[in-house]
mmCIF file with all atom_site columns, C-alpha atoms in Angstrom:
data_model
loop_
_atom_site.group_PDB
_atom_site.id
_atom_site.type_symbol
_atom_site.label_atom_id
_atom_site.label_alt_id
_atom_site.label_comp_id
_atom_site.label_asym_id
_atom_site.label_entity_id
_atom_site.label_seq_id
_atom_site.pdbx_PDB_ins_code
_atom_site.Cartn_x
_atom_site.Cartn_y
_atom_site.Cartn_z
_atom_site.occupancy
_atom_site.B_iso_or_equiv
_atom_site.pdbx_formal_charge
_atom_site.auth_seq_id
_atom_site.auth_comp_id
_atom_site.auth_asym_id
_atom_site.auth_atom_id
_atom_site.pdbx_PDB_model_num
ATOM 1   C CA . UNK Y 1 1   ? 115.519 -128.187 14.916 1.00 51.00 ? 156 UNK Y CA 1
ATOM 2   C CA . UNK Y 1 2   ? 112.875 -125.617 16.513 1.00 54.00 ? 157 UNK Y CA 1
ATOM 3   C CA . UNK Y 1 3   ? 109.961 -125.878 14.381 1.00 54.00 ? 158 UNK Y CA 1
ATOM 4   C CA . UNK Y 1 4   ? 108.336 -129.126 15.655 1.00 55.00 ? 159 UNK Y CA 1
ATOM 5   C CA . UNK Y 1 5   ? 104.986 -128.476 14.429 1.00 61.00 ? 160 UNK Y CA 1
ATOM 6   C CA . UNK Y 1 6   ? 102.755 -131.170 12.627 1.00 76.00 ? 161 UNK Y CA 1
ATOM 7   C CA . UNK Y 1 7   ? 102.293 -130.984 9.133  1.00 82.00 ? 162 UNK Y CA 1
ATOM 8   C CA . UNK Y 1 8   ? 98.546  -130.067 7.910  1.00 82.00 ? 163 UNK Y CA 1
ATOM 9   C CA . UNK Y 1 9   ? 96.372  -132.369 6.827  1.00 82.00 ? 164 UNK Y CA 1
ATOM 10  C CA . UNK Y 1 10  ? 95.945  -132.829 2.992  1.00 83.00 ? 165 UNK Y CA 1
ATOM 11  C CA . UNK Y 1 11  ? 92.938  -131.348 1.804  1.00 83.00 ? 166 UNK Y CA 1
ATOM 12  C CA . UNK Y 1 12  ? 90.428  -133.031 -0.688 1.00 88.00 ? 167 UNK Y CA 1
ATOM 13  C CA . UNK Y 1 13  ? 91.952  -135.796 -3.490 1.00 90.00 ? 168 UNK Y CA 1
ATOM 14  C CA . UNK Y 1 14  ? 90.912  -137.105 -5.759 1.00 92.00 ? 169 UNK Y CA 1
ATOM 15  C CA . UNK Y 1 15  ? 90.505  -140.249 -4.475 1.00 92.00 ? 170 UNK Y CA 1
ATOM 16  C CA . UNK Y 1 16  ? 88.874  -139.213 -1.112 1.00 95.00 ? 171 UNK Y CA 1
ATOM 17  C CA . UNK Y 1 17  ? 85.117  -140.759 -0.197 1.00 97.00 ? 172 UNK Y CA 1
ATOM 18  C CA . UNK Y 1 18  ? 83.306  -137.624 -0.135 1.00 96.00 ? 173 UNK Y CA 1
ATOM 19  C CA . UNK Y 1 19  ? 79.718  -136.934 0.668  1.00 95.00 ? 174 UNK Y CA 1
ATOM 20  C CA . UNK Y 1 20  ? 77.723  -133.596 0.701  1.00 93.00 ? 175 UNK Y CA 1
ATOM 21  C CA . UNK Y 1 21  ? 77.536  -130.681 -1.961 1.00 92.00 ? 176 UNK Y CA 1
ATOM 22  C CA . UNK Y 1 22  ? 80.006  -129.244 -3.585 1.00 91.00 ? 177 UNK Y CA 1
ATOM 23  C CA . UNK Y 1 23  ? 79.062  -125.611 -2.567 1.00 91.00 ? 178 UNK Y CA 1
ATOM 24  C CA . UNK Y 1 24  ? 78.676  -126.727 1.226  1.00 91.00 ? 179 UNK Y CA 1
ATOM 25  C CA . UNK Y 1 25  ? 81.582  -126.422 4.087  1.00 91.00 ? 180 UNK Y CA 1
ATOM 26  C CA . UNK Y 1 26  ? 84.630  -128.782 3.807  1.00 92.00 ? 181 UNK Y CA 1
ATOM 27  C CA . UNK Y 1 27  ? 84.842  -131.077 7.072  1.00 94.00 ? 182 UNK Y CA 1
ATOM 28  C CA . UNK Y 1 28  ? 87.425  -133.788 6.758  1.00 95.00 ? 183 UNK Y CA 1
ATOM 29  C CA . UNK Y 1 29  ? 86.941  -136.396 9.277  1.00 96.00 ? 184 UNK Y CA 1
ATOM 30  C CA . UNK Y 1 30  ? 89.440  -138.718 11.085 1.00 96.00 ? 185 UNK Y CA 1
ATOM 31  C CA . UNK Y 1 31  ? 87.649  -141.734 12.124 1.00 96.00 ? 186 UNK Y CA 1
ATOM 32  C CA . UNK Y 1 32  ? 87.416  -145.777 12.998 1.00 95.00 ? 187 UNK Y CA 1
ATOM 33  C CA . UNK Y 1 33  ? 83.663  -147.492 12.747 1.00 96.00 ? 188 UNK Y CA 1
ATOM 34  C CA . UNK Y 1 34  ? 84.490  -149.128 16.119 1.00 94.00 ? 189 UNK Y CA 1
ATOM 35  C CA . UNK Y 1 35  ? 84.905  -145.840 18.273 1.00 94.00 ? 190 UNK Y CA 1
ATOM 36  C CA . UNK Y 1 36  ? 81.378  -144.807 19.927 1.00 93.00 ? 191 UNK Y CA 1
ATOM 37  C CA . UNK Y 1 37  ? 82.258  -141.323 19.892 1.00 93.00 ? 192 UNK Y CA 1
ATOM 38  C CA . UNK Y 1 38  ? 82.940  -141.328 15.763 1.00 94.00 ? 193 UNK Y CA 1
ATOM 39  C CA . UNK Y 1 39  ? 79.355  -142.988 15.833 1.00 93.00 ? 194 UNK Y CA 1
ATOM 40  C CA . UNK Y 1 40  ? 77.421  -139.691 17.499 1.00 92.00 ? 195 UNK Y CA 1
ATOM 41  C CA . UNK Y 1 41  ? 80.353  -137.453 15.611 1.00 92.00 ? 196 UNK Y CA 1
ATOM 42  C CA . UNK Y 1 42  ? 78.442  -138.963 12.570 1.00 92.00 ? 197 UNK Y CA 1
ATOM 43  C CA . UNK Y 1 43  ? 75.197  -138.892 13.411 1.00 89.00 ? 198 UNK Y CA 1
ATOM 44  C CA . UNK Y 1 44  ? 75.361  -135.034 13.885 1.00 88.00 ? 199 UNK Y CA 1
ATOM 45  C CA . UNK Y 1 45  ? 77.136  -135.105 10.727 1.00 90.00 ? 200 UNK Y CA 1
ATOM 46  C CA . UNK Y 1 46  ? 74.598  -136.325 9.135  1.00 85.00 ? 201 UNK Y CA 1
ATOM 47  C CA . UNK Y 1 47  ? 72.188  -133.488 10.228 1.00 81.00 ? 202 UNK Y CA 1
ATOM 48  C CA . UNK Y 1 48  ? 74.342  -130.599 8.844  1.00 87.00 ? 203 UNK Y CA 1
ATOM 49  C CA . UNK Y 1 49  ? 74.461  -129.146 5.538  1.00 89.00 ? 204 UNK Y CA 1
ATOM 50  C CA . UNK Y 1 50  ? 78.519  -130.138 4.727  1.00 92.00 ? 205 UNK Y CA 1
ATOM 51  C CA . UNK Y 1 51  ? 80.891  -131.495 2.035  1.00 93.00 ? 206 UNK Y CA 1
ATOM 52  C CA . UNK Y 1 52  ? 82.024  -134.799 4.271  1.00 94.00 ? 207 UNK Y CA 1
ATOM 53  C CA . UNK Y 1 53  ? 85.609  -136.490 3.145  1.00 96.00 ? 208 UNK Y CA 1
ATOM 54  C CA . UNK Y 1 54  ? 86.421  -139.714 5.201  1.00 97.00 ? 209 UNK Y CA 1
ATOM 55  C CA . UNK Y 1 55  ? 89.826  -141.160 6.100  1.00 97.00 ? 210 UNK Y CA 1
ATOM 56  C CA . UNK Y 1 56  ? 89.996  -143.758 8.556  1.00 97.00 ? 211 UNK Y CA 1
ATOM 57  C CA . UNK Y 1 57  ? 92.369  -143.322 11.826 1.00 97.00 ? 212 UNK Y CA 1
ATOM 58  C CA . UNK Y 1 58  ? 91.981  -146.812 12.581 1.00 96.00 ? 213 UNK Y CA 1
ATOM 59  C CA . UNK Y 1 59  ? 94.346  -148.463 15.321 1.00 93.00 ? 214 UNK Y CA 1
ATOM 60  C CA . UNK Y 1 60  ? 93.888  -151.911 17.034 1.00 88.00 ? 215 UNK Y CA 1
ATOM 61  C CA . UNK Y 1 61  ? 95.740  -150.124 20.036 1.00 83.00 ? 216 UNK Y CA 1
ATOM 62  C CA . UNK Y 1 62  ? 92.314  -148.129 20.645 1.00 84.00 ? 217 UNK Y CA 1
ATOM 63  C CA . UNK Y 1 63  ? 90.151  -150.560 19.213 1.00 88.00 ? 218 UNK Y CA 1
ATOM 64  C CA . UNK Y 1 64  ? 91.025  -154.287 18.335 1.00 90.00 ? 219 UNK Y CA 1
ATOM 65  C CA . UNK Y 1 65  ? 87.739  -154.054 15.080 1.00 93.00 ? 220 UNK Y CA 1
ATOM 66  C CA . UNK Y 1 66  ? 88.848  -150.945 13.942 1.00 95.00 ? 221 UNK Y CA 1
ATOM 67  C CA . UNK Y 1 67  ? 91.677  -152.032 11.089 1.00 97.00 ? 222 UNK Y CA 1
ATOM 68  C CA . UNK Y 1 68  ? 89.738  -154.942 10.023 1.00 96.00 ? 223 UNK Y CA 1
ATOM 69  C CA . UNK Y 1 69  ? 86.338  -152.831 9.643  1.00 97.00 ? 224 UNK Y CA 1
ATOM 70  C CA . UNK Y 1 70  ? 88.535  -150.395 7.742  1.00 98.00 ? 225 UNK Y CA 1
ATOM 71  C CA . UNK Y 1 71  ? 89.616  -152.826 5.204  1.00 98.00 ? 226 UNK Y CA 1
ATOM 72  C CA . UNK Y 1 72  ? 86.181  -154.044 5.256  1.00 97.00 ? 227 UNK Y CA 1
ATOM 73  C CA . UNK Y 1 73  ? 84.931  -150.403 3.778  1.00 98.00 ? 228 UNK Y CA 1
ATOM 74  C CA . UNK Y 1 74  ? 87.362  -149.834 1.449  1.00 98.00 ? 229 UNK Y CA 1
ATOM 75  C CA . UNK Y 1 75  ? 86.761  -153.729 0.319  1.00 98.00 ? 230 UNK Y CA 1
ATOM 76  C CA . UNK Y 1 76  ? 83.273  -152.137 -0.327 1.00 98.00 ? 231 UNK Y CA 1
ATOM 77  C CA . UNK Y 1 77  ? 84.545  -149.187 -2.013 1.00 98.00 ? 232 UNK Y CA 1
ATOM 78  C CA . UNK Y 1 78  ? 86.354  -151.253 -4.575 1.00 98.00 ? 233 UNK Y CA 1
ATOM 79  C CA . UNK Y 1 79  ? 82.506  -152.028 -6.090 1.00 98.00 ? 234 UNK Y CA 1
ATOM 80  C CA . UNK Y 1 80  ? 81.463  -148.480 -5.396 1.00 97.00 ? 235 UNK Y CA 1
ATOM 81  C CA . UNK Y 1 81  ? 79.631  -148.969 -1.972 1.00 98.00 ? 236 UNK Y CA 1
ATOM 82  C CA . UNK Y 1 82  ? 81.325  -147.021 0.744  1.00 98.00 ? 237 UNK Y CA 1
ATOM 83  C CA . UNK Y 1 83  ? 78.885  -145.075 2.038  1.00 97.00 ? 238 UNK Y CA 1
ATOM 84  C CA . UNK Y 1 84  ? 76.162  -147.755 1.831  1.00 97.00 ? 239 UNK Y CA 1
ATOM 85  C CA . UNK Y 1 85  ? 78.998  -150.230 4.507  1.00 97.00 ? 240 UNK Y CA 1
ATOM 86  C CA . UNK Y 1 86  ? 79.733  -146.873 6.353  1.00 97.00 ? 241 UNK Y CA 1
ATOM 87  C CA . UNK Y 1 87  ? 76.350  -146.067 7.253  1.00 96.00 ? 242 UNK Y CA 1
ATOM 88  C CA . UNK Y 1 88  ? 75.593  -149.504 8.049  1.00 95.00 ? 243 UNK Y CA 1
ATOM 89  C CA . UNK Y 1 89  ? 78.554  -149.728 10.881 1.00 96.00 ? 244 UNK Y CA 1
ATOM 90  C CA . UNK Y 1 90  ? 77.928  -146.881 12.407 1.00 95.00 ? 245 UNK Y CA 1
ATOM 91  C CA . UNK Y 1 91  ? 73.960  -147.392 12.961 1.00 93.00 ? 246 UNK Y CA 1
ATOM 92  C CA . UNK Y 1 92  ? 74.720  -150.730 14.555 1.00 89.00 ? 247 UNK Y CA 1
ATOM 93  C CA . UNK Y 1 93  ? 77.835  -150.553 16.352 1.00 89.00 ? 248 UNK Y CA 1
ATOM 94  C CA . UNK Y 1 94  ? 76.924  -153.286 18.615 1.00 88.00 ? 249 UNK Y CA 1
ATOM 95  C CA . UNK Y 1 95  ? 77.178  -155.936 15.937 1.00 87.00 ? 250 UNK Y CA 1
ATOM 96  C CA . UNK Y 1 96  ? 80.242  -155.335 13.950 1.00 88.00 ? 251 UNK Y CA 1
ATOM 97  C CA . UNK Y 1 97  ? 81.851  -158.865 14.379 1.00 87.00 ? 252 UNK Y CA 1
ATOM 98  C CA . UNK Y 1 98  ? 82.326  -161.159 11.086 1.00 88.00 ? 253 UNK Y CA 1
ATOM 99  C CA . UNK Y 1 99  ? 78.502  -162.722 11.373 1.00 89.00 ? 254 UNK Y CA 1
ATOM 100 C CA . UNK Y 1 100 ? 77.061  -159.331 11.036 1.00 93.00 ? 255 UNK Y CA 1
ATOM 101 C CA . UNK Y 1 101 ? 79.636  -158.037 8.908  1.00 93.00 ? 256 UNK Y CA 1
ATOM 102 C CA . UNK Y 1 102 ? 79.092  -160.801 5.977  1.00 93.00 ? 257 UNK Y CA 1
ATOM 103 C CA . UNK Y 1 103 ? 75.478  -159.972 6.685  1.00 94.00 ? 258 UNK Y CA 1
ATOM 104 C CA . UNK Y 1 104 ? 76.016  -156.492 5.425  1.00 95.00 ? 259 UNK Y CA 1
ATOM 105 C CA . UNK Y 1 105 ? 78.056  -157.506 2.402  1.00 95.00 ? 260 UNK Y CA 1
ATOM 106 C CA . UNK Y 1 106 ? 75.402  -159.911 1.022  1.00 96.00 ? 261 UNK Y CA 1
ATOM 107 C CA . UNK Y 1 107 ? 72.277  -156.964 1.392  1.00 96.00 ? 262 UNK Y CA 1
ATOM 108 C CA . UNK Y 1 108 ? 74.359  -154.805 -0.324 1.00 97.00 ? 263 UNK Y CA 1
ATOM 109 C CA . UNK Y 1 109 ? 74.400  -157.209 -3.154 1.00 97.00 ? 264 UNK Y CA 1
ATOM 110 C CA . UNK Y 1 110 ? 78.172  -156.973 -2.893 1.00 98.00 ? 265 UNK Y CA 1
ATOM 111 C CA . UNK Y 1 111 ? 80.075  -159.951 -5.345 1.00 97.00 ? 266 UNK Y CA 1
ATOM 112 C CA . UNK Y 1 112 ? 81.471  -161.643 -2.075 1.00 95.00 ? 267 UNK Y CA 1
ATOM 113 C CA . UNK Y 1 113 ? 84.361  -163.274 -3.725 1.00 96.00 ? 268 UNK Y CA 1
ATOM 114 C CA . UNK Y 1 114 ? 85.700  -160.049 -4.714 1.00 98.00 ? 269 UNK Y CA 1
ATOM 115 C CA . UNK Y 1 115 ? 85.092  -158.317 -1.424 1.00 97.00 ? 270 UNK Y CA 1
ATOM 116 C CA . UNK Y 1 116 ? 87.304  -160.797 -0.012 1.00 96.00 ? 271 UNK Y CA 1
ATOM 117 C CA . UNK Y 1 117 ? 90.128  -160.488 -2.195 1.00 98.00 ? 272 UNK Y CA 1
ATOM 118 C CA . UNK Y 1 118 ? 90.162  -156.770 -1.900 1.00 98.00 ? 273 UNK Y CA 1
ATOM 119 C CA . UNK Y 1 119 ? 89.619  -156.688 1.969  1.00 97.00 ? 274 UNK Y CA 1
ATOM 120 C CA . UNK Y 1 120 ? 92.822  -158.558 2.090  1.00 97.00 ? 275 UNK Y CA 1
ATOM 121 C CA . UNK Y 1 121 ? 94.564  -156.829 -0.769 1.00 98.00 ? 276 UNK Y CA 1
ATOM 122 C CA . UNK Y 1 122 ? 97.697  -155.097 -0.405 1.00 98.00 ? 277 UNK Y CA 1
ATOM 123 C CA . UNK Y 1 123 ? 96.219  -151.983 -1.765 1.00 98.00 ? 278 UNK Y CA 1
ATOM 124 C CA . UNK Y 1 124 ? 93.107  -151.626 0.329  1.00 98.00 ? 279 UNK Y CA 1
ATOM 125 C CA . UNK Y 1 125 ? 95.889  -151.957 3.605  1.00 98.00 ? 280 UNK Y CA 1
ATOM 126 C CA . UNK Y 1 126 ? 97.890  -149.354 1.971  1.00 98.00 ? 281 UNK Y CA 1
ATOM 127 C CA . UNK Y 1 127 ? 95.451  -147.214 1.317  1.00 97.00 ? 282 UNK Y CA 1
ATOM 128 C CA . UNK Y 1 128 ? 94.034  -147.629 4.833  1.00 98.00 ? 283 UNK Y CA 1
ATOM 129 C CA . UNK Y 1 129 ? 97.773  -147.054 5.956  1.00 97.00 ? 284 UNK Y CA 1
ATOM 130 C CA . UNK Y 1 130 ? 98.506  -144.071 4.375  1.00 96.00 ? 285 UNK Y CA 1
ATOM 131 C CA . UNK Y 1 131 ? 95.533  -142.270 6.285  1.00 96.00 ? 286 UNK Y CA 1
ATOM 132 C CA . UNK Y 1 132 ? 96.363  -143.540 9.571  1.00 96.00 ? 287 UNK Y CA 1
ATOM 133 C CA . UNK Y 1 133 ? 99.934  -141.790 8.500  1.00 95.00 ? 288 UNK Y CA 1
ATOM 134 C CA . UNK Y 1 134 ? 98.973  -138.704 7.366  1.00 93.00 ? 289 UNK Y CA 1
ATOM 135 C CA . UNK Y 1 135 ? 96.576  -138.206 10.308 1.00 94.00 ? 290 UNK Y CA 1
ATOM 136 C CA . UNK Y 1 136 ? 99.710  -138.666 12.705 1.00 93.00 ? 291 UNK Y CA 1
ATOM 137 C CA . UNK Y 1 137 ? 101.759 -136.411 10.942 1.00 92.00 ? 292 UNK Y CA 1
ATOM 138 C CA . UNK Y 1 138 ? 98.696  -133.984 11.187 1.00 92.00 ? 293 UNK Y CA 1
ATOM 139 C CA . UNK Y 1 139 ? 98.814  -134.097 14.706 1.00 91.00 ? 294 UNK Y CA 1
ATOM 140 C CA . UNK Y 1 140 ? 95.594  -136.238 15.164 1.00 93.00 ? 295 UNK Y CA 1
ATOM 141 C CA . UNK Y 1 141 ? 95.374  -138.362 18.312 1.00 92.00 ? 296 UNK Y CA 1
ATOM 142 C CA . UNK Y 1 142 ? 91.706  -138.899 19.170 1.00 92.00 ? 297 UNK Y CA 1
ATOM 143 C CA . UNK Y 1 143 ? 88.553  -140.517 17.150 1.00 93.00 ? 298 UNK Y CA 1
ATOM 144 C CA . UNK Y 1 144 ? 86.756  -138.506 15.612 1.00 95.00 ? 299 UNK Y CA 1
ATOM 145 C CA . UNK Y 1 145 ? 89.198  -135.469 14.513 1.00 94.00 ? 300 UNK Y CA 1
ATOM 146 C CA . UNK Y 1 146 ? 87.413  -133.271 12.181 1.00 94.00 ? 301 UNK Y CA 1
ATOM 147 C CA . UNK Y 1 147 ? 89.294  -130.215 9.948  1.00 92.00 ? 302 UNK Y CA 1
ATOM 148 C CA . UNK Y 1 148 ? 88.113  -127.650 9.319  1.00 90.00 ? 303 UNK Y CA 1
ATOM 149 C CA . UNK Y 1 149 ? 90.285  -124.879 7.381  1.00 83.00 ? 304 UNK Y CA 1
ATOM 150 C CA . UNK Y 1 150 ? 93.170  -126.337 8.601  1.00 82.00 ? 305 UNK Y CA 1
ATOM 151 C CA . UNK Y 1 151 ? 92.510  -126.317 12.206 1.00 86.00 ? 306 UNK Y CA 1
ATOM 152 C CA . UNK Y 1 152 ? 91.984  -129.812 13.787 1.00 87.00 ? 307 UNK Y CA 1
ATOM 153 C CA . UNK Y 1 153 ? 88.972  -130.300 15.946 1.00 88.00 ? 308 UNK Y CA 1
ATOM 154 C CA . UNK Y 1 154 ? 89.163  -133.323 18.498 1.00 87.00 ? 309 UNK Y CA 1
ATOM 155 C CA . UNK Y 1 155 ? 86.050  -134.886 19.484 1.00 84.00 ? 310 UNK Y CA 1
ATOM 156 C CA . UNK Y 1 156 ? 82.454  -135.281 18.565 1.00 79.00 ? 311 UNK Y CA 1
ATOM 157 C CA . UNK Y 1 157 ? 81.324  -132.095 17.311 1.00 81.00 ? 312 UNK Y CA 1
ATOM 158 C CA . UNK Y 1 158 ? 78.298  -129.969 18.845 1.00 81.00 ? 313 UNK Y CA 1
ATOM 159 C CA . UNK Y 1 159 ? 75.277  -129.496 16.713 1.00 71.00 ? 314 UNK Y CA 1
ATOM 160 C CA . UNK Y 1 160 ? 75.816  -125.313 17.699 1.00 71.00 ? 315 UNK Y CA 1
ATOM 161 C CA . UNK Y 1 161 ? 79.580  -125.764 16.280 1.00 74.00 ? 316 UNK Y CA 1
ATOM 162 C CA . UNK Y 1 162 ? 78.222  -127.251 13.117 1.00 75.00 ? 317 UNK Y CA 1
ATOM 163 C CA . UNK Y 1 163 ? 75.783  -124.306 12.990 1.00 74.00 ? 318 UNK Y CA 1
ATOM 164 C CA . UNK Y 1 164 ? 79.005  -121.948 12.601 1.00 76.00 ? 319 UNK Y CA 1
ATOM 165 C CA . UNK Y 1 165 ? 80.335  -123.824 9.438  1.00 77.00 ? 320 UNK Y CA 1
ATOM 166 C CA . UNK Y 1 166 ? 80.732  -121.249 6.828  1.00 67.00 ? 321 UNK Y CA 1
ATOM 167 C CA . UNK Y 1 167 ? 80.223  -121.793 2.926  1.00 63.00 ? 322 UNK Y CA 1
ATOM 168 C CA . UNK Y 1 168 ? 83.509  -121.778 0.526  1.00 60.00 ? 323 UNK Y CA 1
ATOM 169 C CA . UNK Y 1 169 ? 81.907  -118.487 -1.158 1.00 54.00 ? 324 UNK Y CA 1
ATOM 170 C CA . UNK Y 1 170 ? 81.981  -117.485 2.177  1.00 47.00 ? 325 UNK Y CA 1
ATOM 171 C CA . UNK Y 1 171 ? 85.816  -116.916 2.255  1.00 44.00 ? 326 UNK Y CA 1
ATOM 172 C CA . UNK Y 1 172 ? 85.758  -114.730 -0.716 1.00 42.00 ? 327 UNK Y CA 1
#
């Protein structure tokens, strides 16, 4: 046994929560909505011209919210409002307890029965899972992890680094 490196993280599926256009820089993004760090990583996300996919790195080890805001999200992505909870959590980190979190649900107009059921369906924790998995097998150990053509990137990225992102048509 003398190749003990990690394996890469997946690229884009199908079924990832993407944001951005499709021409734009890929940045996949390891992250929990409890970690302050993931909050500025976002916020200078949010400033640069990229292709964003999301997968949660959520442990209760790190932070005791971060599972249950994850299942939380997905819950919301089950009626097609991810980004709309996402964006919401991170621009208010200081109120993510149930209160504020219900609070959320109902201005996003979100059928609250059925956010419930998913948030504690067996799929949404598998889902949420199967990222935390892949991200260890990836070698990530710190929120926010961003990859970037393969090459993990621990931390909350500088506005400069983002700068540097190159186009897809770029690589050609």
């Amino acid at each position: 046994m003398t190749d003990l490196r990690s394996a890469p993280a997946p690229g884009p599926r199908e079924d990832d929560h993407v944001r951005g256009p499709a021409d734009a820089p890929l940045v996949i993004a390891y992250a929990d909505f409890s970690c302050p760090r993931c909050a500025v990583a976002w916020e200078r996300l949010r400033e640069a011209e990229i292709r964003l996919v999301f997968r949660h790195f959520a442990l209760r080890t790190k932070h005791p919210r971060a599972v249950p805001l994850a299942l939380a999200v997905e819950a919301a992505a089950c009626q097609g409002r991810f980004w709309e909870l996402h964006d919401r959590l991170y621009a208010d980190q200081g109120r993510q307890d149930d209160p504020h979190l219900w609070a959320h649900v109902q201005d996003l107009g979100l059928d609250l029965d059925r956010f419930e059921a998913d948030r504690r369906s067996d799929a949404v924790a598998a889902r949420v899972r199967a990222h935390v998995t892949e991200a260890l097998r990836a070698g990530v150990t710190a929120t926010p992890t961003l990859v970037v053509d393969g090459t993990l990137h621990p931390g909350a990225p500088e506005r400069a680094w983002l700068r540097t992102l190159r186009r897809p048509t770029d690589y050609a």
